[in-house]
PDB file of C-alpha atoms in Angstrom:
ATOM      1  CA  ARG X   1       0.000   0.000   0.000  1.00 60.00           C
ATOM      2  CA  SER X   2       1.364   3.396  -0.989  1.00 63.00           C
ATOM      3  CA  SER X   3       0.765   6.865   0.355  1.00 64.00           C
ATOM      4  CA  ALA X   4       1.883  10.100  -1.304  1.00 65.00           C
ATOM      5  CA  ARG X   5       2.513  13.537   0.120  1.00 62.00           C
ATOM      6  CA  TRP X   6       4.124  16.665  -1.222  1.00 56.00           C
ATOM      7  CA  LYS X   7       4.762  20.268  -0.337  1.00 54.00           C
ATOM      8  CA  ARG X   8       6.770  23.158  -1.737  1.00 52.00           C
ATOM      9  CA  ARG X   9      10.425  23.321  -0.691  1.00 49.00           C
ATOM     10  CA  PRO X  10      13.221  25.759  -1.445  1.00 45.00           C
ATOM     11  CA  PRO X  11      14.878  24.915  -4.768  1.00 41.00           C
ATOM     12  CA  PHE X  12      17.868  22.562  -4.806  1.00 43.00           C
ATOM     13  CA  SER X  13      19.245  24.597  -7.657  1.00 45.00           C
ATOM     14  CA  SER X  14      18.290  28.051  -8.827  1.00 38.00           C
ATOM     15  CA  GLN X  15      17.249  26.439 -12.121  1.00 39.00           C
ATOM     16  CA  ILE X  16      15.042  23.688 -10.682  1.00 47.00           C
ATOM     17  CA  GLN X  17      11.986  24.508  -8.584  1.00 46.00           C
ATOM     18  CA  ALA X  18      11.524  21.197  -6.811  1.00 55.00           C
ATOM     19  CA  MET X  19       8.359  19.932  -5.219  1.00 70.00           C
ATOM     20  CA  LEU X  20       9.034  17.568  -2.361  1.00 89.00           C
ATOM     21  CA  PHE X  21       7.267  14.343  -3.239  1.00 93.00           C
ATOM     22  CA  GLU X  22       7.384  11.162  -1.178  1.00 95.00           C
ATOM     23  CA  VAL X  23       5.707   7.807  -1.555  1.00 96.00           C
ATOM     24  CA  GLN X  24       5.908   5.059   1.076  1.00 96.00           C
ATOM     25  CA  ARG X  25       5.579   1.319   0.599  1.00 96.00           C
ATOM     26  CA  GLY X  26       6.230  -0.597   3.789  1.00 95.00           C
ATOM     27  CA  GLN X  27       9.755   0.219   4.974  1.00 96.00           C
ATOM     28  CA  PHE X  28      10.671   1.800   1.625  1.00 98.00           C
ATOM     29  CA  THR X  29      10.345   5.422   0.526  1.00 97.00           C
ATOM     30  CA  VAL X  30      10.770   7.126  -2.832  1.00 98.00           C
ATOM     31  CA  SER X  31      11.556  10.807  -2.275  1.00 97.00           C
ATOM     32  CA  THR X  32      12.529  13.863  -4.307  1.00 96.00           C
ATOM     33  CA  ASP X  33      14.014  15.550  -1.239  1.00 95.00           C
ATOM     34  CA  PRO X  34      17.494  16.648  -2.416  1.00 94.00           C
ATOM     35  CA  ALA X  35      18.724  16.778   1.193  1.00 93.00           C
ATOM     36  CA  ARG X  36      18.316  12.987   1.407  1.00 95.00           C
ATOM     37  CA  LEU X  37      20.439  12.192  -1.662  1.00 96.00           C
ATOM     38  CA  ASP X  38      23.759  10.486  -0.950  1.00 96.00           C
ATOM     39  CA  ALA X  39      25.906  11.915  -3.754  1.00 95.00           C
ATOM     40  CA  ASP X  40      28.880   9.696  -2.816  1.00 95.00           C
ATOM     41  CA  ALA X  41      26.759   6.540  -3.022  1.00 96.00           C
ATOM     42  CA  ILE X  42      25.159   7.638  -6.293  1.00 97.00           C
ATOM     43  CA  PHE X  43      28.517   8.400  -7.877  1.00 96.00           C
ATOM     44  CA  GLY X  44      30.014   5.208  -6.466  1.00 96.00           C
ATOM     45  CA  PHE X  45      27.310   3.060  -8.034  1.00 97.00           C
ATOM     46  CA  LEU X  46      27.043   4.878 -11.357  1.00 96.00           C
ATOM     47  CA  SER X  47      30.818   4.926 -11.875  1.00 95.00           C
ATOM     48  CA  GLN X  48      30.601   1.124 -12.119  1.00 96.00           C
ATOM     49  CA  THR X  49      27.861   1.057 -14.800  1.00 95.00           C
ATOM     50  CA  TYR X  50      28.270   0.718 -18.551  1.00 94.00           C
ATOM     51  CA  TRP X  51      26.440   3.982 -19.168  1.00 94.00           C
ATOM     52  CA  ALA X  52      28.124   6.298 -16.659  1.00 95.00           C
ATOM     53  CA  LYS X  53      31.550   4.791 -15.967  1.00 93.00           C
ATOM     54  CA  ASN X  54      33.338   7.670 -17.671  1.00 92.00           C
ATOM     55  CA  ARG X  55      31.438  10.490 -15.948  1.00 93.00           C
ATOM     56  CA  SER X  56      33.428  12.618 -13.563  1.00 94.00           C
ATOM     57  CA  ARG X  57      32.095  13.523 -10.144  1.00 94.00           C
ATOM     58  CA  GLU X  58      31.785  17.121 -11.353  1.00 94.00           C
ATOM     59  CA  VAL X  59      29.569  16.051 -14.275  1.00 94.00           C
ATOM     60  CA  MET X  60      27.466  13.835 -12.009  1.00 94.00           C
ATOM     61  CA  ASP X  61      26.942  16.638  -9.484  1.00 94.00           C
ATOM     62  CA  LYS X  62      25.923  18.985 -12.293  1.00 94.00           C
ATOM     63  CA  ALA X  63      23.505  16.367 -13.691  1.00 95.00           C
ATOM     64  CA  ILE X  64      21.881  15.940 -10.275  1.00 95.00           C
ATOM     65  CA  ALA X  65      21.538  19.711  -9.830  1.00 94.00           C
ATOM     66  CA  GLY X  66      19.841  20.038 -13.229  1.00 94.00           C
ATOM     67  CA  SER X  67      17.406  17.145 -12.819  1.00 96.00           C
ATOM     68  CA  LEU X  68      14.422  16.168 -10.744  1.00 96.00           C
ATOM     69  CA  CYS X  69      15.982  13.346  -8.723  1.00 97.00           C
ATOM     70  CA  PHE X  70      14.285  10.444  -6.990  1.00 97.00           C
ATOM     71  CA  GLY X  71      16.014   8.504  -4.221  1.00 98.00           C
ATOM     72  CA  VAL X  72      14.814   5.123  -2.980  1.00 98.00           C
ATOM     73  CA  TYR X  73      15.376   4.492   0.720  1.00 98.00           C
ATOM     74  CA  ASP X  74      15.190   1.565   3.119  1.00 97.00           C
ATOM     75  CA  GLN X  75      14.587   3.585   6.261  1.00 93.00           C
ATOM     76  CA  ASN X  76      17.382   6.174   5.898  1.00 92.00           C
ATOM     77  CA  LYS X  77      19.727   4.150   3.665  1.00 96.00           C
ATOM     78  CA  GLN X  78      19.695   5.076  -0.017  1.00 98.00           C
ATOM     79  CA  ILE X  79      19.227   1.905  -2.078  1.00 98.00           C
ATOM     80  CA  GLY X  80      18.224   3.335  -5.449  1.00 98.00           C
ATOM     81  CA  PHE X  81      18.117   6.399  -7.629  1.00 98.00           C
ATOM     82  CA  ALA X  82      16.765   7.883 -10.865  1.00 98.00           C
ATOM     83  CA  ARG X  83      16.724  11.263 -12.588  1.00 98.00           C
ATOM     84  CA  ALA X  84      14.005  12.904 -14.655  1.00 98.00           C
ATOM     85  CA  ILE X  85      15.324  15.451 -17.134  1.00 97.00           C
ATOM     86  CA  THR X  86      12.328  17.467 -18.256  1.00 96.00           C
ATOM     87  CA  ASP X  87      10.707  20.748 -19.162  1.00 95.00           C
ATOM     88  CA  ARG X  88       7.744  19.619 -16.998  1.00 94.00           C
ATOM     89  CA  ALA X  89       5.361  20.366 -19.854  1.00 95.00           C
ATOM     90  CA  THR X  90       5.979  18.161 -22.898  1.00 96.00           C
ATOM     91  CA  ILE X  91       8.851  15.692 -22.538  1.00 96.00           C
ATOM     92  CA  GLY X  92      10.820  13.732 -19.985  1.00 97.00           C
ATOM     93  CA  TYR X  93      14.007  11.721 -20.229  1.00 97.00           C
ATOM     94  CA  LEU X  94      14.486   8.981 -17.646  1.00 98.00           C
ATOM     95  CA  ALA X  95      18.124   8.488 -16.653  1.00 97.00           C
ATOM     96  CA  ASP X  96      20.462   6.736 -14.226  1.00 98.00           C
ATOM     97  CA  VAL X  97      17.852   4.351 -12.847  1.00 98.00           C
ATOM     98  CA  TYR X  98      19.188   1.770 -10.405  1.00 98.00           C
ATOM     99  CA  ILE X  99      18.355  -0.332  -7.374  1.00 98.00           C
ATOM    100  CA  LEU X 100      21.221  -1.875  -5.390  1.00 98.00           C
ATOM    101  CA  GLU X 101      21.678  -5.602  -6.017  1.00 97.00           C
ATOM    102  CA  PRO X 102      20.519  -6.873  -2.581  1.00 97.00           C
ATOM    103  CA  TYR X 103      17.191  -5.068  -3.092  1.00 98.00           C
ATOM    104  CA  ARG X 104      16.450  -6.218  -6.641  1.00 96.00           C
ATOM    105  CA  ARG X 105      13.636  -8.594  -7.620  1.00 95.00           C
ATOM    106  CA  ARG X 106      11.266  -7.027  -5.067  1.00 96.00           C
ATOM    107  CA  GLY X 107       9.464  -4.769  -7.536  1.00 96.00           C
ATOM    108  CA  LEU X 108      11.292  -1.665  -6.323  1.00 98.00           C
ATOM    109  CA  GLY X 109      12.576  -0.692  -9.781  1.00 97.00           C
ATOM    110  CA  LYS X 110       9.096  -0.857 -11.274  1.00 97.00           C
ATOM    111  CA  TRP X 111       7.702   1.034  -8.285  1.00 98.00           C
ATOM    112  CA  LEU X 112      10.392   3.722  -8.699  1.00 98.00           C
ATOM    113  CA  VAL X 113       9.600   4.222 -12.404  1.00 97.00           C
ATOM    114  CA  GLU X 114       5.833   4.237 -11.767  1.00 97.00           C
ATOM    115  CA  THR X 115       6.341   6.795  -8.988  1.00 97.00           C
ATOM    116  CA  ILE X 116       8.308   9.050 -11.326  1.00 97.00           C
ATOM    117  CA  LEU X 117       5.654   8.773 -14.038  1.00 97.00           C
ATOM    118  CA  SER X 118       2.919   9.671 -11.512  1.00 96.00           C
ATOM    119  CA  HIS X 119       4.710  12.702 -10.017  1.00 96.00           C
ATOM    120  CA  PRO X 120       2.303  15.692 -10.145  1.00 94.00           C
ATOM    121  CA  ASP X 121       4.692  17.746 -12.320  1.00 94.00           C
ATOM    122  CA  LEU X 122       5.379  14.847 -14.709  1.00 96.00           C
ATOM    123  CA  LYS X 123       2.214  12.767 -15.006  1.00 95.00           C
ATOM    124  CA  ASP X 124       0.822  14.694 -17.987  1.00 96.00           C
ATOM    125  CA  LEU X 125       3.965  14.769 -20.148  1.00 97.00           C
ATOM    126  CA  ARG X 126       3.205  13.776 -23.732  1.00 95.00           C
ATOM    127  CA  ARG X 127       6.413  11.820 -24.274  1.00 95.00           C
ATOM    128  CA  TRP X 128       8.966   9.999 -22.147  1.00 96.00           C
ATOM    129  CA  VAL X 129      12.211   8.628 -23.572  1.00 95.00           C
ATOM    130  CA  LEU X 130      15.100   6.592 -22.215  1.00 95.00           C
ATOM    131  CA  LEU X 131      18.043   4.519 -23.319  1.00 93.00           C
ATOM    132  CA  THR X 132      18.743   1.010 -22.068  1.00 93.00           C
ATOM    133  CA  ARG X 133      20.729  -2.019 -23.170  1.00 93.00           C
ATOM    134  CA  ASP X 134      19.290  -4.555 -20.800  1.00 91.00           C
ATOM    135  CA  MET X 135      16.155  -3.467 -18.921  1.00 93.00           C
ATOM    136  CA  HIS X 136      13.534  -3.558 -21.689  1.00 93.00           C
ATOM    137  CA  VAL X 137      11.327  -5.950 -19.700  1.00 92.00           C
ATOM    138  CA  LEU X 138      11.100  -3.545 -16.753  1.00 93.00           C
ATOM    139  CA  TYR X 139      10.348  -0.505 -18.882  1.00 93.00           C
ATOM    140  CA  ARG X 140       7.724  -2.323 -20.978  1.00 94.00           C
ATOM    141  CA  LYS X 141       5.875  -3.066 -17.717  1.00 94.00           C
ATOM    142  CA  CYS X 142       5.761   0.706 -17.178  1.00 93.00           C
ATOM    143  CA  GLY X 143       4.362   1.505 -20.625  1.00 94.00           C
ATOM    144  CA  PHE X 144       7.548   2.141 -22.613  1.00 93.00           C
ATOM    145  CA  SER X 145       7.980   0.641 -26.082  1.00 95.00           C
ATOM    146  CA  VAL X 146      10.379   0.738 -29.004  1.00 92.00           C
ATOM    147  CA  PRO X 147       9.773   3.979 -30.940  1.00 90.00           C
ATOM    148  CA  GLU X 148       7.086   3.626 -33.583  1.00 89.00           C
ATOM    149  CA  CYS X 149       9.260   5.598 -35.993  1.00 90.00           C
ATOM    150  CA  PRO X 150      12.874   5.035 -34.908  1.00 88.00           C
ATOM    151  CA  HIS X 151      14.088   6.734 -38.070  1.00 90.00           C
ATOM    152  CA  ASP X 152      12.618   9.992 -36.674  1.00 90.00           C
ATOM    153  CA  TYR X 153      15.090   9.968 -33.778  1.00 87.00           C
ATOM    154  CA  MET X 154      18.518  11.500 -34.072  1.00 89.00           C
ATOM    155  CA  GLU X 155      21.314  11.939 -31.598  1.00 86.00           C
ATOM    156  CA  ARG X 156      24.568  13.765 -31.173  1.00 90.00           C
ATOM    157  CA  VAL X 157      27.038  12.027 -28.899  1.00 88.00           C
ATOM    158  CA  GLN X 158      30.358  13.294 -27.671  1.00 88.00           C
ATOM    159  CA  PRO X 159      32.513  11.496 -25.129  1.00 84.00           C
ATOM    160  CA  TYR X 160      33.012  12.720 -21.590  1.00 79.00           C
ATOM    161  CA  ARG X 161      36.403  14.183 -20.893  1.00 77.00           C
ATOM    162  CA  ALA X 162      38.763  11.577 -19.472  1.00 72.00           C
ATOM    163  CA  VAL X 163      38.093  10.775 -15.841  1.00 63.00           C
ATOM    164  CA  SER X 164      41.212  10.953 -13.716  1.00 62.00           C
ATOM    165  CA  PRO X 165      41.668   8.613 -10.733  1.00 63.00           C
ATOM    166  CA  SER X 166      41.201  11.582  -8.390  1.00 62.00           C
ATOM    167  CA  ASP X 167      37.661  12.077  -9.807  1.00 55.00           C
ATOM    168  CA  ARG X 168      36.647   8.619  -8.622  1.00 54.00           C
ATOM    169  CA  VAL X 169      35.456   8.280  -5.048  1.00 51.00           C
TER     170      VAL X 169
END
């Protein structure tokens, strides 16, 4: 059983007016409260992934500041994370979604994505997009599909600057 509550909070960044949004399910909480985010844990996990292994801490901190972030917590311990990059009117990009290994296969990833999609500022977006190599099954359960017209999509990719050992935590 879930319960949701939200209230206005001071912005995490001058560019992002964040609405505090929390949903509880048993001992677990999904929250947009930036004060709860464990930046070291987020960077530590993401620096081991195929999609973010070359991101510096500086880039990750900037990405967090420019996104609506969702932490997943077991009591006060952060066990998951995701970012919504959006204009809050027409489109959202779902990024950096993860649940720590010991907490997987409990439906927490699906719950996290569903919570993001139901956020009051995001629930009416016309289009959501994401990139994944290996989690198609999860995202299909949340309503995502392969683009109807993939030839309509374009991208411009440039590599991150090299990450020095001192950038890794």
